[in-house]
Short mmCIF file of N, CA and C in Angstrom, two decimals:
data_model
loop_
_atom_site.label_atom_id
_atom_site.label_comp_id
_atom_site.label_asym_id
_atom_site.label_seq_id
_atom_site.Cartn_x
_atom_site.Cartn_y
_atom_site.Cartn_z
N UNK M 1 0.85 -1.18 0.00
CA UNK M 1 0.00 0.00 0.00
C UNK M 1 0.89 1.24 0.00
N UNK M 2 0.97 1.77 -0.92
CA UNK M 2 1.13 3.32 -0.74
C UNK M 2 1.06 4.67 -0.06
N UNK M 3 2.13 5.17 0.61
CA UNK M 3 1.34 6.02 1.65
C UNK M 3 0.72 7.16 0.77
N UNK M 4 -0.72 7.76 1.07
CA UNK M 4 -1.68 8.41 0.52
C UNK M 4 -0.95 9.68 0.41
N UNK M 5 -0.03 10.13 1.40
CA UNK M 5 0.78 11.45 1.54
C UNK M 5 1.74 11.80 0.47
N UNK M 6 2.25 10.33 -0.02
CA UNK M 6 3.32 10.74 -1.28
C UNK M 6 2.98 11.45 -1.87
N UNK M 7 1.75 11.51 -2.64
CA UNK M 7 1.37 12.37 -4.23
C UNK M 7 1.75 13.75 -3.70
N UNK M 8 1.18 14.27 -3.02
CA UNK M 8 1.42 15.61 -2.53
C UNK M 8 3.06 15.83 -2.22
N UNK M 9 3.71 15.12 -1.48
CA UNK M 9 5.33 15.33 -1.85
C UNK M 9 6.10 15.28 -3.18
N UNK M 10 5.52 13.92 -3.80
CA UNK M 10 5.63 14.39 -5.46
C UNK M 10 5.50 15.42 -5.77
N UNK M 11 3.81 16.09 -5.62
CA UNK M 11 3.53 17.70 -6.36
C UNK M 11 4.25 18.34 -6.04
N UNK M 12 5.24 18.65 -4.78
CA UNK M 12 5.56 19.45 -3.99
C UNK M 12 7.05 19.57 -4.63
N UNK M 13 7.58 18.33 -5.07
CA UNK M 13 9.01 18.41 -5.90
C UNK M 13 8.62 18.22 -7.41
N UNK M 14 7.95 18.31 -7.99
CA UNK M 14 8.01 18.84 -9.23
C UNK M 14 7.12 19.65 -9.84
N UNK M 15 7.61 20.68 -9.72
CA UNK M 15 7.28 21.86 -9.12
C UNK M 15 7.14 23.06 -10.63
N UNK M 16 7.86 21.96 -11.92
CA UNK M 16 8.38 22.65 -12.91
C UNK M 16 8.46 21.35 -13.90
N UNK M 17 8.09 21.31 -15.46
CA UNK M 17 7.70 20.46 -16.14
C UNK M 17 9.33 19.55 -16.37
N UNK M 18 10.55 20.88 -16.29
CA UNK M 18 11.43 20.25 -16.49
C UNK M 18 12.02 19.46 -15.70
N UNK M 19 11.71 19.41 -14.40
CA UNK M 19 12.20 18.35 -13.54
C UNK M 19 12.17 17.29 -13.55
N UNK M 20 11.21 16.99 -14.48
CA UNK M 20 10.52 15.52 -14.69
C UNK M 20 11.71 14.90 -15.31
N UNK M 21 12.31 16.21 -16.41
CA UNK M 21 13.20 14.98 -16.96
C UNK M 21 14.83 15.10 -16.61
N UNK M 22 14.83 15.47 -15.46
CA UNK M 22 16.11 15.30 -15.02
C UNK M 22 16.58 14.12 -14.17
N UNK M 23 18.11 13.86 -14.51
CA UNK M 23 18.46 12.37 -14.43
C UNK M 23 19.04 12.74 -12.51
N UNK M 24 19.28 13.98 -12.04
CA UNK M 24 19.99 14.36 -11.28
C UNK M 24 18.95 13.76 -10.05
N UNK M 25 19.93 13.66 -8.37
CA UNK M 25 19.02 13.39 -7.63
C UNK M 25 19.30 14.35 -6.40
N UNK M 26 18.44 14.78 -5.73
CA UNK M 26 18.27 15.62 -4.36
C UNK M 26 18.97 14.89 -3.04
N UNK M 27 19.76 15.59 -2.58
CA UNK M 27 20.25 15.07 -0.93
C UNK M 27 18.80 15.32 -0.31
N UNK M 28 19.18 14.48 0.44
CA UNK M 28 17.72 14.48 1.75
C UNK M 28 17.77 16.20 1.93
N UNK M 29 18.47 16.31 2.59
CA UNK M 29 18.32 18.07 2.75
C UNK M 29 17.97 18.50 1.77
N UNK M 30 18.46 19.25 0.43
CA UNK M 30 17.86 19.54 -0.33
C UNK M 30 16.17 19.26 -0.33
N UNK M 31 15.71 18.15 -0.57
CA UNK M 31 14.50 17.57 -0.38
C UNK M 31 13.99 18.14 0.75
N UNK M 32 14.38 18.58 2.16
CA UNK M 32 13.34 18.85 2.91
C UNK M 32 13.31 20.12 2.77
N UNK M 33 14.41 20.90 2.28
CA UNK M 33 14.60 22.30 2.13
C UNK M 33 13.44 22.77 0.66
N UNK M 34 13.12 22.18 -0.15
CA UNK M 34 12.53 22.45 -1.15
C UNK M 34 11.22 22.06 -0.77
N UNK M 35 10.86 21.16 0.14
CA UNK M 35 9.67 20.63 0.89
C UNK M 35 8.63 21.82 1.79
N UNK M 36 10.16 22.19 2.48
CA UNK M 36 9.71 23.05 3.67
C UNK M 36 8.98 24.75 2.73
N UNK M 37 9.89 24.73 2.06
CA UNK M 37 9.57 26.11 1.49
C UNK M 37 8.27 25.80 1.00
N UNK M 38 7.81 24.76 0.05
CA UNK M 38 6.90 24.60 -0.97
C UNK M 38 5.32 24.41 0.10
N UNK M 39 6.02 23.64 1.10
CA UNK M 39 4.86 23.10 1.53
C UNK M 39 3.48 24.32 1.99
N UNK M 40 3.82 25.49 2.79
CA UNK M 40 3.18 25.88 2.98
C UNK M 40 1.63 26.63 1.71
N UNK M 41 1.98 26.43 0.91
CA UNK M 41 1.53 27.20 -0.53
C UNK M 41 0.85 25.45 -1.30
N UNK M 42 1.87 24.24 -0.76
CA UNK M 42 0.49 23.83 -1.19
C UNK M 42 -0.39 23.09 -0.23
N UNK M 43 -0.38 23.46 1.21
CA UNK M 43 -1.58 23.32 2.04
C UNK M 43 -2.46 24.06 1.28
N UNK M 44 -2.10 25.17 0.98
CA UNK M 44 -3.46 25.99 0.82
C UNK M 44 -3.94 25.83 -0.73
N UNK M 45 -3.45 25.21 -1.57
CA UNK M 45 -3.68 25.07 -2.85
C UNK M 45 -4.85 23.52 -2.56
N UNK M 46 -4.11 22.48 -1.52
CA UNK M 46 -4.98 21.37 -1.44
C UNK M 46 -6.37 21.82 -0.77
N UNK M 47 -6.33 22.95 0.47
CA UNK M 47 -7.21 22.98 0.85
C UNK M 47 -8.34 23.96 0.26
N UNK M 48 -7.92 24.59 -1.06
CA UNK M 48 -8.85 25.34 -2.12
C UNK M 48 -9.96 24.21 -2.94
N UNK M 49 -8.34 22.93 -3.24
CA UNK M 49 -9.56 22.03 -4.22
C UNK M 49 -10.04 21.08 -3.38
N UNK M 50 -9.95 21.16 -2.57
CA UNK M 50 -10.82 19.89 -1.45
C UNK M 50 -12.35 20.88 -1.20
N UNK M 51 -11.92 22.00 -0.58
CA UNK M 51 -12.92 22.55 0.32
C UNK M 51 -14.73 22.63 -0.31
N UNK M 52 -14.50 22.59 -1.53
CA UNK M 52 -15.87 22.47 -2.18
C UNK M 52 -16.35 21.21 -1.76
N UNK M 53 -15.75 20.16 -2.12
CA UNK M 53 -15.34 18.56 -1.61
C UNK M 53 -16.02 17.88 -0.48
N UNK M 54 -15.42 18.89 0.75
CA UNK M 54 -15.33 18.05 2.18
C UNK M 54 -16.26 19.07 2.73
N UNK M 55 -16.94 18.23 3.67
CA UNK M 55 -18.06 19.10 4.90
C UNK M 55 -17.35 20.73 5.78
N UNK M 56 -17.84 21.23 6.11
CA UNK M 56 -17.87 22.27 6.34
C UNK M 56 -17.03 22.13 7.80
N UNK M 57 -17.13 20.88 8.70
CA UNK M 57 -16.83 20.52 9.47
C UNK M 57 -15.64 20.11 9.23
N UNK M 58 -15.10 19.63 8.03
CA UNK M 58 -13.86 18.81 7.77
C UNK M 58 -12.57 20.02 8.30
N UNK M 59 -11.43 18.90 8.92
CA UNK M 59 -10.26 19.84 9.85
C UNK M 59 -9.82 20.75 8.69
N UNK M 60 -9.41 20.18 7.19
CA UNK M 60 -8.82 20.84 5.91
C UNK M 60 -9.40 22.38 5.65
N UNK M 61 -10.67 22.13 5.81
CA UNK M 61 -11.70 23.38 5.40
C UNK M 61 -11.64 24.41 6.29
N UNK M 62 -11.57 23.99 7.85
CA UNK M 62 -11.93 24.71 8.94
C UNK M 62 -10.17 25.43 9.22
N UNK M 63 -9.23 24.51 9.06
CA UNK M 63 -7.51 25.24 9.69
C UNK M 63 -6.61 25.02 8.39
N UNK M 64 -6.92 24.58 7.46
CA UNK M 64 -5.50 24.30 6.14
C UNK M 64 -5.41 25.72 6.34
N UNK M 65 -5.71 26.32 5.82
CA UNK M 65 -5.43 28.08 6.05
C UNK M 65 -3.84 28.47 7.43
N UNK M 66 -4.80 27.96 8.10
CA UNK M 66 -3.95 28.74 9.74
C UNK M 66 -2.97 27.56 9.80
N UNK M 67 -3.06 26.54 9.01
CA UNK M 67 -1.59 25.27 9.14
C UNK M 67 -0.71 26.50 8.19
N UNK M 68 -0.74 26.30 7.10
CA UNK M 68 0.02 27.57 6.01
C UNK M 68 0.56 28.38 6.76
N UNK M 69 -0.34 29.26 7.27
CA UNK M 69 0.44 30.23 7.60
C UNK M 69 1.42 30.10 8.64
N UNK M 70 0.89 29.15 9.78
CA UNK M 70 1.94 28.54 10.82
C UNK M 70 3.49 28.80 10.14
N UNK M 71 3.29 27.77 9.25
CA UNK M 71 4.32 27.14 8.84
C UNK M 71 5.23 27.89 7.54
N UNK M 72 4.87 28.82 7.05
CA UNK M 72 4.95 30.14 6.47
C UNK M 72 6.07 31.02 7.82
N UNK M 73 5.15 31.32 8.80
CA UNK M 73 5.81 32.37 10.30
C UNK M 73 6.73 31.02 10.71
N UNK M 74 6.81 29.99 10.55
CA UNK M 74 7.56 29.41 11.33
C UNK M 74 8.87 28.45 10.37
N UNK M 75 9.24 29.44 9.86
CA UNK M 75 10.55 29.12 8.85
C UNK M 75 10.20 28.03 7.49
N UNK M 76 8.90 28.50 6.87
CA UNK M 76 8.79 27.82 5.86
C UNK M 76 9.91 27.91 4.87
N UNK M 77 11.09 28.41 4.95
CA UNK M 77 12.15 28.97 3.92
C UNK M 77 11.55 29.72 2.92
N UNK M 78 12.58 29.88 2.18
CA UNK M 78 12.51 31.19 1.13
C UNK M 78 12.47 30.65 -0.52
N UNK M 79 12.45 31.63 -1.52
CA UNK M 79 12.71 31.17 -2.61
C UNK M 79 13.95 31.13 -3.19
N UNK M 80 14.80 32.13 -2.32
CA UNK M 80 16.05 32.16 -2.71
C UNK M 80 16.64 30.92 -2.14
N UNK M 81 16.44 30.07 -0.80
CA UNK M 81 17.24 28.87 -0.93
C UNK M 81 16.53 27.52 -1.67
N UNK M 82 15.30 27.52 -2.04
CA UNK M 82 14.96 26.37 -2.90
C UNK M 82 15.43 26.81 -4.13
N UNK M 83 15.49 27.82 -4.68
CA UNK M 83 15.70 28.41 -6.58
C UNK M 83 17.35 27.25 -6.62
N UNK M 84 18.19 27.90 -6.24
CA UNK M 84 19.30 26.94 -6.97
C UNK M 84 18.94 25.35 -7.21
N UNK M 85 18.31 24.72 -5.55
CA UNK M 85 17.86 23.08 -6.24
C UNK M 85 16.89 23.11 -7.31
N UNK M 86 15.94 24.27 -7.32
CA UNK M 86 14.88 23.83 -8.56
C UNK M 86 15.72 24.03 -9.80
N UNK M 87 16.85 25.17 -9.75
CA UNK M 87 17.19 25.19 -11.08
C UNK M 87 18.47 24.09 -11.51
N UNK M 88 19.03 23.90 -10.19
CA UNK M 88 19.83 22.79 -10.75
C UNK M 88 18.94 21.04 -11.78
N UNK M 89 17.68 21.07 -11.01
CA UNK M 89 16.71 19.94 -11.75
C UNK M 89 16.22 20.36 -12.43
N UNK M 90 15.59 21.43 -13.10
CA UNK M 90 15.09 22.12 -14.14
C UNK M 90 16.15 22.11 -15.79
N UNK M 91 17.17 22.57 -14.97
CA UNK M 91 18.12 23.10 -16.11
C UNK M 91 18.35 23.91 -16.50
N UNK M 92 17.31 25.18 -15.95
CA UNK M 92 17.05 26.60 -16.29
C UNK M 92 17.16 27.41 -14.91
N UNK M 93 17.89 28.58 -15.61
CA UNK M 93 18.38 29.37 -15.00
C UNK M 93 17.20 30.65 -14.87
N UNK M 94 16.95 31.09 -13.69
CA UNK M 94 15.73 32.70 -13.63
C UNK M 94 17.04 33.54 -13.52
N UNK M 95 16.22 34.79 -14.31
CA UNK M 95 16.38 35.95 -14.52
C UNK M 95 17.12 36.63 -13.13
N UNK M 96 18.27 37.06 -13.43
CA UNK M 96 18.74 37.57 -11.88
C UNK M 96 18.06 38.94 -11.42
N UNK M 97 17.43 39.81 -12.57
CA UNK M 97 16.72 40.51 -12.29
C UNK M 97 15.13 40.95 -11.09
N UNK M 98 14.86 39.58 -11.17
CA UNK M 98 13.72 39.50 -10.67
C UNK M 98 14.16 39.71 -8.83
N UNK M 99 13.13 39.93 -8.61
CA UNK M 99 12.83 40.57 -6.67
C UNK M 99 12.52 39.30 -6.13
N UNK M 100 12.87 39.19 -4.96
CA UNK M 100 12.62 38.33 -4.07
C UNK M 100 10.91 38.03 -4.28
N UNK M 101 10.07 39.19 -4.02
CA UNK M 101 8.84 38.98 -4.19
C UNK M 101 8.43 38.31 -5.81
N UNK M 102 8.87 38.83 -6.27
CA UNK M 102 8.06 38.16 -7.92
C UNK M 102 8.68 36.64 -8.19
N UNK M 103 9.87 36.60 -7.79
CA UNK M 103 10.51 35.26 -7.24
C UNK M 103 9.29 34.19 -6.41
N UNK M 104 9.07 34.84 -5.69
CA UNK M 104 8.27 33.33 -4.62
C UNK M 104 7.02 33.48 -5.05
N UNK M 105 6.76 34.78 -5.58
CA UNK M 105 4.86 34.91 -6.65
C UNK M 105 5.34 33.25 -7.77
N UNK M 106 6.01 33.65 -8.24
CA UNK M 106 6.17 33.19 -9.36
C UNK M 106 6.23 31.23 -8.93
N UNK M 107 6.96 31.03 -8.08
CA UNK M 107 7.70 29.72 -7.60
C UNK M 107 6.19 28.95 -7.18
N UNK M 108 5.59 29.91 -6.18
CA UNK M 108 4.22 29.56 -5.37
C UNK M 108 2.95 29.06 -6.02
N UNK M 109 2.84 29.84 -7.74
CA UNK M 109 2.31 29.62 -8.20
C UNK M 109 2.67 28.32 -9.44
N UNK M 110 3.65 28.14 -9.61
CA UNK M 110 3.75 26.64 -9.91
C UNK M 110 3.74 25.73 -8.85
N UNK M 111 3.79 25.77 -8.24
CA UNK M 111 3.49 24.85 -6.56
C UNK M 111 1.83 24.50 -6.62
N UNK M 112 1.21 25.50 -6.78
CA UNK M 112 -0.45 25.66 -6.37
C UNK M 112 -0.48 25.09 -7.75
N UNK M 113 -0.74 25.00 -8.74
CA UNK M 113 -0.65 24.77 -10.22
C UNK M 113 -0.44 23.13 -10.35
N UNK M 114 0.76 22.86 -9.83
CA UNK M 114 0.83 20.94 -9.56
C UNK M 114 0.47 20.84 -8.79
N UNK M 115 0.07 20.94 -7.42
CA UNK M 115 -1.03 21.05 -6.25
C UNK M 115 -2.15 20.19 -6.79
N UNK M 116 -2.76 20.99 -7.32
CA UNK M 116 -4.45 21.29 -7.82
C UNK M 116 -4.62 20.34 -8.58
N UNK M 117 -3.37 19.76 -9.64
CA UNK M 117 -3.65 19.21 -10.52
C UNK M 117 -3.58 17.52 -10.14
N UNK M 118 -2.47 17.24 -8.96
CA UNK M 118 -2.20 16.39 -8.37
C UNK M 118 -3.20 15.72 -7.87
N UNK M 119 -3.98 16.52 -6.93
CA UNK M 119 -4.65 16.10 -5.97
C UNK M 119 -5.60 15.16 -6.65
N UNK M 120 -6.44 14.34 -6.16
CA UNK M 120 -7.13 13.77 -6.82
C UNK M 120 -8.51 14.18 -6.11
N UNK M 121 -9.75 14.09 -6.03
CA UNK M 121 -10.88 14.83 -5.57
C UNK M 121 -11.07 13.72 -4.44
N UNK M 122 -11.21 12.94 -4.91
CA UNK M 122 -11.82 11.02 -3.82
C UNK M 122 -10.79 11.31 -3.04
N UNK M 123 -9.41 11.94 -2.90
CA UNK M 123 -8.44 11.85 -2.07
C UNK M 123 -8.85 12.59 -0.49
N UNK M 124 -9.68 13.82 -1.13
CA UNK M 124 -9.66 14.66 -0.12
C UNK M 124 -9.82 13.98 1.34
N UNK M 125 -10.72 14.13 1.72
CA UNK M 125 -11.16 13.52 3.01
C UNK M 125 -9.99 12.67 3.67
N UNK M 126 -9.21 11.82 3.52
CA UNK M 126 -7.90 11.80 3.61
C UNK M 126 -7.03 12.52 3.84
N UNK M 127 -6.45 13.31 2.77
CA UNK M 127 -6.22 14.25 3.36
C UNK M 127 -6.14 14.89 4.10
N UNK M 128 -7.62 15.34 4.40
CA UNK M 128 -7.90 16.24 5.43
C UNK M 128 -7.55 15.76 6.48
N UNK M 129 -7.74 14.57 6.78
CA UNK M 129 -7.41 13.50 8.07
C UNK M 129 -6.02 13.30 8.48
N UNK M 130 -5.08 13.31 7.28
CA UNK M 130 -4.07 13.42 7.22
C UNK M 130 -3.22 14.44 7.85
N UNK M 131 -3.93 15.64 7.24
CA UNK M 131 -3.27 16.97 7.83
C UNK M 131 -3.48 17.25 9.01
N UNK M 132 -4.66 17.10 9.55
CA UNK M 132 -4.92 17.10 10.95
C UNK M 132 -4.32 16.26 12.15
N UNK M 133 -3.92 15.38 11.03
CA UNK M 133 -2.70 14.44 12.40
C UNK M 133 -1.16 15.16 12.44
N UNK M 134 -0.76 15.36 11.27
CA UNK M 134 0.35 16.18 11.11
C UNK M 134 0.35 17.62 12.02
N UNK M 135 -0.56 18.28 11.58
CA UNK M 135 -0.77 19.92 12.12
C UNK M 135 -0.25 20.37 13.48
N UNK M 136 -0.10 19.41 14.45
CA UNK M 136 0.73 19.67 15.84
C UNK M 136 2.60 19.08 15.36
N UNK M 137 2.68 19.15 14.46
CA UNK M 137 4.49 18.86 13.86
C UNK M 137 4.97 20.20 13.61
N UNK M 138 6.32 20.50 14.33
CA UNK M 138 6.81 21.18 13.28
C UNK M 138 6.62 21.58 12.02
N UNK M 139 7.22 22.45 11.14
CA UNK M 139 7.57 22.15 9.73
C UNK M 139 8.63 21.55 9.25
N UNK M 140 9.87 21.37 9.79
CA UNK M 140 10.68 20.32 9.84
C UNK M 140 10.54 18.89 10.00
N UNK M 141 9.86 18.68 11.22
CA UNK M 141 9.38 17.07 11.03
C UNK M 141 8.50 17.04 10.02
N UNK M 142 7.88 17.39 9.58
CA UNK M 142 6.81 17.24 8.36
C UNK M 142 7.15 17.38 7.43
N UNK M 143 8.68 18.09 7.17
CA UNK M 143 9.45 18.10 5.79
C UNK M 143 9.69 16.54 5.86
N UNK M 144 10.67 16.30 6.68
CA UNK M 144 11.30 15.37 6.79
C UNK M 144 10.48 13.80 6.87
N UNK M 145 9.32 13.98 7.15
CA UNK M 145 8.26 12.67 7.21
C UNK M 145 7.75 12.78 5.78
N UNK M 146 7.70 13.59 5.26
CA UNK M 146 7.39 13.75 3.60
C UNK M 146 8.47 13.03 2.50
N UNK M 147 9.55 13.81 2.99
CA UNK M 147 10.63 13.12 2.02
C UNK M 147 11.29 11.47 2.64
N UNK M 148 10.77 11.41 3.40
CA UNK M 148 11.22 9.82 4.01
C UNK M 148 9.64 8.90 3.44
N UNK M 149 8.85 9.50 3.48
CA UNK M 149 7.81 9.07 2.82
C UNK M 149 7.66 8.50 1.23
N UNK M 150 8.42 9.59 0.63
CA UNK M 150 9.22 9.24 -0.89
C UNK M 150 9.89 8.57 -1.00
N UNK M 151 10.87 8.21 -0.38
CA UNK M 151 11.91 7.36 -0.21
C UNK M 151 11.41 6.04 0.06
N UNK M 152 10.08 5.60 0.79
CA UNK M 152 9.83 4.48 1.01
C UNK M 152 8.90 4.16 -0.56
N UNK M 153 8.40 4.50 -0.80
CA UNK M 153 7.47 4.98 -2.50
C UNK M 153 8.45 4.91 -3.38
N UNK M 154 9.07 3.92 -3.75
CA UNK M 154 10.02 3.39 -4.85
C UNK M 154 9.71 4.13 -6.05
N UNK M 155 8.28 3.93 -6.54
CA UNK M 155 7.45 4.52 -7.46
C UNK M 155 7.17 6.08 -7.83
N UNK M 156 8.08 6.48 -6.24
CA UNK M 156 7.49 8.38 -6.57
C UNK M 156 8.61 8.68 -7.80
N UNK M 157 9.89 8.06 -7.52
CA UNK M 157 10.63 8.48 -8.66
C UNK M 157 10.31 8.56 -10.19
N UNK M 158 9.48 6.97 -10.36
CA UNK M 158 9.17 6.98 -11.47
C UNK M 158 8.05 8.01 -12.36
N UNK M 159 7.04 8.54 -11.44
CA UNK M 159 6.15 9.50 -11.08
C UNK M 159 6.79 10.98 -11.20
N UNK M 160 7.55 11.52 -10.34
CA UNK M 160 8.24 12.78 -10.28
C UNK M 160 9.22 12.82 -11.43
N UNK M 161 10.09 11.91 -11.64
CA UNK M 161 11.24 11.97 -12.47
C UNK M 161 12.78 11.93 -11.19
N UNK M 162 12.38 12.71 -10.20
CA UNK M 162 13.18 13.13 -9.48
C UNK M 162 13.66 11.74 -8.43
N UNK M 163 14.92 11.63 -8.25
CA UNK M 163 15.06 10.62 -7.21
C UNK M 163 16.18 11.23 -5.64
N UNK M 164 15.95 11.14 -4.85
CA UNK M 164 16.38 11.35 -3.43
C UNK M 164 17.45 10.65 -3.53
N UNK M 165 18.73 11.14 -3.35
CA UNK M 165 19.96 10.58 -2.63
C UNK M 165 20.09 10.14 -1.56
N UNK M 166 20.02 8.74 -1.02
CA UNK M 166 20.43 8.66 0.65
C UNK M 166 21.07 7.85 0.55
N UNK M 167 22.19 8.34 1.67
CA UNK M 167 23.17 7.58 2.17
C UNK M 167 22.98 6.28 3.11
N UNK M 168 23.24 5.39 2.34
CA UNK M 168 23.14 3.66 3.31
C UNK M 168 23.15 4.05 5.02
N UNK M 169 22.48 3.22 5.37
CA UNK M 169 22.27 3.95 6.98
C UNK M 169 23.05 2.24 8.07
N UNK M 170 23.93 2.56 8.83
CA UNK M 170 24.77 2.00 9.16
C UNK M 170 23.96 0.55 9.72
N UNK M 171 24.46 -0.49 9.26
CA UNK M 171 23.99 -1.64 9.30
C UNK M 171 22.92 -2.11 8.68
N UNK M 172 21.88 -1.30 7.80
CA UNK M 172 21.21 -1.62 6.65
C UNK M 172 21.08 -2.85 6.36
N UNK M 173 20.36 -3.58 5.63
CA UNK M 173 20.59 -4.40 4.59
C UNK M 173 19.88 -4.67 3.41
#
């Protein structure tokens, strides 16, 4: 069984059409660092296409909002430290011109964009259930339970394009 949480870490790392076809792979860090930033933008992208979806009562409908922003005020990172990993998997280089602000307009809205498109509708309610168990985590542990989540999802690679670097963990097998 699949954990239901992957797709959304998928959406969350490919983020840009060209990533798909890059052969390159993300250090765990990287991965939670591109996680952490992204994630907050697509709580609120999942909890736009759910909310028509799920009861009025559902946790998604009632706090995805105030999870975001949490996690936004509470070091969601920036665009300036995810831009080099997206552009190193992309292949493309942004405009050095551009402002910090039109930078994370710009980043946020391909985030919400594979978000939306990701999600699947039957998923919601899940989701929602999902997030509500998460929502007392950090944003760090929840980076990090995301991209360890991928890592167990053999299949997200094939899905994302993108594959996670990890280092053999001592006594493994």
């Amino acid at each position: 069984m699949r954990p239901r949480f992957a797709f959304l870490m998928a959406a969350l790392l490919a983020t840009s059409p060209g990533l798909a076809q890059s052969n390159d792979c993300l250090s765990e860090a990287e991965a939670r660092s591109v996680v952490a930033y992204a994630l907050p933008a697509a709580i609120e992208a999942t909890a736009a296409r759910c909310r028509p979806l799920l009861p009025a009562a559902a946790w998604l409908s009632r706090n995805g909002a105030g999870m975001a922003q949490r996690y936004r005020r509470d070091g969601g990172g920036s665009a300036e430290a995810a831009l080099p990993v997206l552009e190193r998997l992309s292949g493309q280089t942004m405009p050095d011109f551009l402002d910090p602000t039109t930078l994370s307009t710009m980043v946020e809205g391909l985030i919400t964009d594979r978000v939306r498109d990701a999600v699947a509708t039957r998923d919601c309610p899940t989701i929602s259930r999902i997030a509500e168990q998460i929502s007392p985590l950090p944003l760090g542990n929840v980076a990090s339970l995301l991209v360890a989540l991928v890592q167990l999802d053999r299949r997200a690679t094939s899905r994302t394009g993108i594959r996670i670097c990890s280092a053999p963990e001592a006594g493994a097998r």
